[in-house]
mmCIF file of C-alpha atoms in Angstrom:
data_model
loop_
_atom_site.group_PDB
_atom_site.id
_atom_site.type_symbol
_atom_site.label_atom_id
_atom_site.label_comp_id
_atom_site.label_asym_id
_atom_site.label_seq_id
_atom_site.Cartn_x
_atom_site.Cartn_y
_atom_site.Cartn_z
ATOM 1 C CA UNK A 1 -108.374 -24.281 49.073
ATOM 2 C CA UNK A 2 -108.307 -24.382 45.175
ATOM 3 C CA UNK A 3 -104.970 -24.462 42.859
ATOM 4 C CA UNK A 4 -104.933 -20.996 43.203
ATOM 5 C CA UNK A 5 -103.687 -20.650 46.500
ATOM 6 C CA UNK A 6 -101.001 -22.935 46.575
ATOM 7 C CA UNK A 7 -97.589 -20.747 46.755
ATOM 8 C CA UNK A 8 -93.863 -22.733 47.718
ATOM 9 C CA UNK A 9 -92.309 -22.670 51.442
ATOM 10 C CA UNK A 10 -90.726 -19.971 52.350
ATOM 11 C CA UNK A 11 -87.446 -20.101 51.743
ATOM 12 C CA UNK A 12 -87.458 -22.570 48.934
ATOM 13 C CA UNK A 13 -87.227 -20.391 46.060
ATOM 14 C CA UNK A 14 -84.442 -18.208 45.844
ATOM 15 C CA UNK A 15 -83.779 -15.070 42.635
ATOM 16 C CA UNK A 16 -80.530 -16.036 40.957
ATOM 17 C CA UNK A 17 -78.059 -13.645 40.926
ATOM 18 C CA UNK A 18 -77.889 -11.457 37.282
ATOM 19 C CA UNK A 19 -74.139 -10.691 37.719
ATOM 20 C CA UNK A 20 -72.978 -7.200 35.904
ATOM 21 C CA UNK A 21 -75.252 -5.149 37.030
ATOM 22 C CA UNK A 22 -73.815 -2.532 38.355
ATOM 23 C CA UNK A 23 -72.221 -2.012 42.251
ATOM 24 C CA UNK A 24 -75.220 -1.792 43.976
ATOM 25 C CA UNK A 25 -76.285 -5.396 42.973
ATOM 26 C CA UNK A 26 -73.133 -6.473 44.770
ATOM 27 C CA UNK A 27 -71.307 -8.490 41.368
ATOM 28 C CA UNK A 28 -70.995 -5.449 39.244
ATOM 29 C CA UNK A 29 -68.160 -4.206 37.139
ATOM 30 C CA UNK A 30 -65.652 -8.329 36.839
ATOM 31 C CA UNK A 31 -69.193 -9.539 37.976
ATOM 32 C CA UNK A 32 -67.769 -12.257 40.099
ATOM 33 C CA UNK A 33 -65.110 -13.127 37.686
ATOM 34 C CA UNK A 34 -61.727 -11.758 39.733
ATOM 35 C CA UNK A 35 -59.366 -9.407 38.085
ATOM 36 C CA UNK A 36 -57.870 -10.329 34.145
ATOM 37 C CA UNK A 37 -57.238 -13.577 32.719
ATOM 38 C CA UNK A 38 -57.977 -16.493 30.659
ATOM 39 C CA UNK A 39 -60.823 -17.466 32.605
ATOM 40 C CA UNK A 40 -62.119 -13.804 32.804
ATOM 41 C CA UNK A 41 -63.085 -13.177 29.520
ATOM 42 C CA UNK A 42 -66.317 -14.791 27.793
ATOM 43 C CA UNK A 43 -66.086 -17.767 26.193
ATOM 44 C CA UNK A 44 -62.937 -18.347 27.863
ATOM 45 C CA UNK A 45 -60.884 -21.637 29.901
ATOM 46 C CA UNK A 46 -59.855 -24.769 28.664
ATOM 47 C CA UNK A 47 -60.768 -27.226 26.895
ATOM 48 C CA UNK A 48 -61.896 -30.208 28.572
ATOM 49 C CA UNK A 49 -58.126 -32.764 28.923
ATOM 50 C CA UNK A 50 -56.198 -30.130 27.970
ATOM 51 C CA UNK A 51 -52.849 -30.564 30.268
ATOM 52 C CA UNK A 52 -51.222 -27.563 29.732
ATOM 53 C CA UNK A 53 -49.465 -27.670 26.499
ATOM 54 C CA UNK A 54 -48.302 -31.548 27.453
ATOM 55 C CA UNK A 55 -49.667 -34.417 25.248
ATOM 56 C CA UNK A 56 -52.866 -35.171 26.814
ATOM 57 C CA UNK A 57 -53.618 -38.366 27.267
ATOM 58 C CA UNK A 58 -56.122 -39.300 25.180
ATOM 59 C CA UNK A 59 -53.113 -38.599 22.660
ATOM 60 C CA UNK A 60 -50.905 -40.701 24.413
ATOM 61 C CA UNK A 61 -52.552 -43.918 24.526
ATOM 62 C CA UNK A 62 -52.332 -46.041 20.960
ATOM 63 C CA UNK A 63 -55.682 -46.283 18.889
ATOM 64 C CA UNK A 64 -57.514 -49.519 19.823
ATOM 65 C CA UNK A 65 -56.963 -52.501 17.071
ATOM 66 C CA UNK A 66 -60.190 -54.502 15.160
ATOM 67 C CA UNK A 67 -63.378 -53.035 14.649
ATOM 68 C CA UNK A 68 -66.133 -53.983 16.701
ATOM 69 C CA UNK A 69 -69.627 -54.037 15.270
ATOM 70 C CA UNK A 70 -72.041 -52.100 16.994
ATOM 71 C CA UNK A 71 -74.970 -54.523 15.150
ATOM 72 C CA UNK A 72 -73.271 -57.587 16.427
ATOM 73 C CA UNK A 73 -75.539 -60.485 18.273
ATOM 74 C CA UNK A 74 -74.210 -62.740 20.129
ATOM 75 C CA UNK A 75 -75.558 -66.339 21.521
ATOM 76 C CA UNK A 76 -74.970 -68.981 24.162
ATOM 77 C CA UNK A 77 -73.710 -71.563 22.141
ATOM 78 C CA UNK A 78 -74.532 -74.911 23.691
ATOM 79 C CA UNK A 79 -73.499 -78.576 22.634
ATOM 80 C CA UNK A 80 -75.473 -81.458 22.027
ATOM 81 C CA UNK A 81 -73.785 -83.452 24.837
ATOM 82 C CA UNK A 82 -74.601 -80.330 27.473
ATOM 83 C CA UNK A 83 -78.615 -81.450 25.854
ATOM 84 C CA UNK A 84 -77.795 -85.371 25.966
ATOM 85 C CA UNK A 85 -76.250 -85.005 29.553
ATOM 86 C CA UNK A 86 -79.293 -82.721 31.204
ATOM 87 C CA UNK A 87 -82.344 -83.625 29.630
ATOM 88 C CA UNK A 88 -84.449 -86.922 29.313
ATOM 89 C CA UNK A 89 -85.872 -88.315 26.203
ATOM 90 C CA UNK A 90 -89.071 -86.582 24.963
ATOM 91 C CA UNK A 91 -87.695 -83.607 26.668
ATOM 92 C CA UNK A 92 -89.186 -80.134 25.109
ATOM 93 C CA UNK A 93 -85.926 -77.894 24.924
ATOM 94 C CA UNK A 94 -86.675 -74.415 25.013
ATOM 95 C CA UNK A 95 -85.153 -71.247 27.263
ATOM 96 C CA UNK A 96 -87.089 -71.855 30.328
ATOM 97 C CA UNK A 97 -86.440 -75.512 30.434
ATOM 98 C CA UNK A 98 -82.740 -74.440 29.703
ATOM 99 C CA UNK A 99 -82.345 -72.149 32.433
ATOM 100 C CA UNK A 100 -83.678 -75.056 34.874
ATOM 101 C CA UNK A 101 -81.447 -77.053 33.990
ATOM 102 C CA UNK A 102 -78.600 -74.913 34.943
ATOM 103 C CA UNK A 103 -77.321 -74.484 31.111
ATOM 104 C CA UNK A 104 -77.799 -70.758 30.557
ATOM 105 C CA UNK A 105 -78.387 -67.808 33.071
ATOM 106 C CA UNK A 106 -81.156 -65.913 31.913
ATOM 107 C CA UNK A 107 -84.352 -66.869 29.930
ATOM 108 C CA UNK A 108 -84.298 -63.843 27.590
ATOM 109 C CA UNK A 109 -80.946 -64.897 26.458
ATOM 110 C CA UNK A 110 -80.149 -65.908 22.879
ATOM 111 C CA UNK A 111 -79.788 -70.033 22.071
ATOM 112 C CA UNK A 112 -77.618 -71.690 19.734
ATOM 113 C CA UNK A 113 -77.340 -75.096 19.756
ATOM 114 C CA UNK A 114 -73.953 -76.861 18.688
ATOM 115 C CA UNK A 115 -73.312 -80.267 17.181
ATOM 116 C CA UNK A 116 -70.368 -81.097 18.859
ATOM 117 C CA UNK A 117 -70.681 -84.186 21.310
ATOM 118 C CA UNK A 118 -73.443 -87.834 20.271
ATOM 119 C CA UNK A 119 -76.559 -87.367 21.200
ATOM 120 C CA UNK A 120 -78.608 -90.070 21.390
ATOM 121 C CA UNK A 121 -82.062 -89.466 23.179
ATOM 122 C CA UNK A 122 -85.124 -87.565 21.031
ATOM 123 C CA UNK A 123 -84.979 -84.099 22.286
ATOM 124 C CA UNK A 124 -87.786 -81.681 20.885
ATOM 125 C CA UNK A 125 -85.662 -78.569 20.326
ATOM 126 C CA UNK A 126 -86.987 -74.514 20.223
ATOM 127 C CA UNK A 127 -84.440 -72.594 20.475
ATOM 128 C CA UNK A 128 -83.087 -69.393 18.717
ATOM 129 C CA UNK A 129 -80.569 -71.315 16.175
ATOM 130 C CA UNK A 130 -78.915 -74.637 15.603
ATOM 131 C CA UNK A 131 -76.133 -75.887 13.541
ATOM 132 C CA UNK A 132 -76.470 -77.899 10.438
ATOM 133 C CA UNK A 133 -74.391 -80.667 12.525
ATOM 134 C CA UNK A 134 -76.178 -80.283 15.768
ATOM 135 C CA UNK A 135 -80.033 -80.526 13.661
ATOM 136 C CA UNK A 136 -78.614 -83.486 11.845
ATOM 137 C CA UNK A 137 -77.461 -85.418 15.465
ATOM 138 C CA UNK A 138 -80.906 -84.591 16.824
ATOM 139 C CA UNK A 139 -82.714 -85.265 14.001
ATOM 140 C CA UNK A 140 -80.932 -88.538 13.781
ATOM 141 C CA UNK A 141 -81.475 -89.889 16.959
ATOM 142 C CA UNK A 142 -85.505 -89.252 16.526
ATOM 143 C CA UNK A 143 -85.827 -85.383 18.116
ATOM 144 C CA UNK A 144 -87.233 -82.545 16.492
ATOM 145 C CA UNK A 145 -86.066 -78.637 15.640
ATOM 146 C CA UNK A 146 -88.079 -76.468 16.004
ATOM 147 C CA UNK A 147 -86.953 -72.534 15.018
ATOM 148 C CA UNK A 148 -88.826 -69.352 15.142
ATOM 149 C CA UNK A 149 -90.963 -67.967 12.580
#
């Protein structure tokens, strides 16, 4: 058997119906569009959302206020008090450690450490962002902040 010998299964392929090609073709004259009217014309029919002249739903609803920036980058906030409660002194805190501790759900989430609460343990923090107050508290406790390059 060669590639040239392959054919579709019998009945699996069907010729498209050529409409408007005379009575003998079975779809002549009106070409399956019925009789007269808007929908029988070329380019006829109503646009999506048209409600017969009634004010459409998309115009009846109010515009939403404000502006949504499609380029906004969302960070998962984590306070230093959570790090104090969940980690031992000398721990390295990265996304994998935060997922293991149950603080964040996904390892690929962007994390920002915030300075709410107190910290007494020396921790090495390797996350996407750290606020100035959090960095000051972590370094005052003997820890280290390593941000990505």
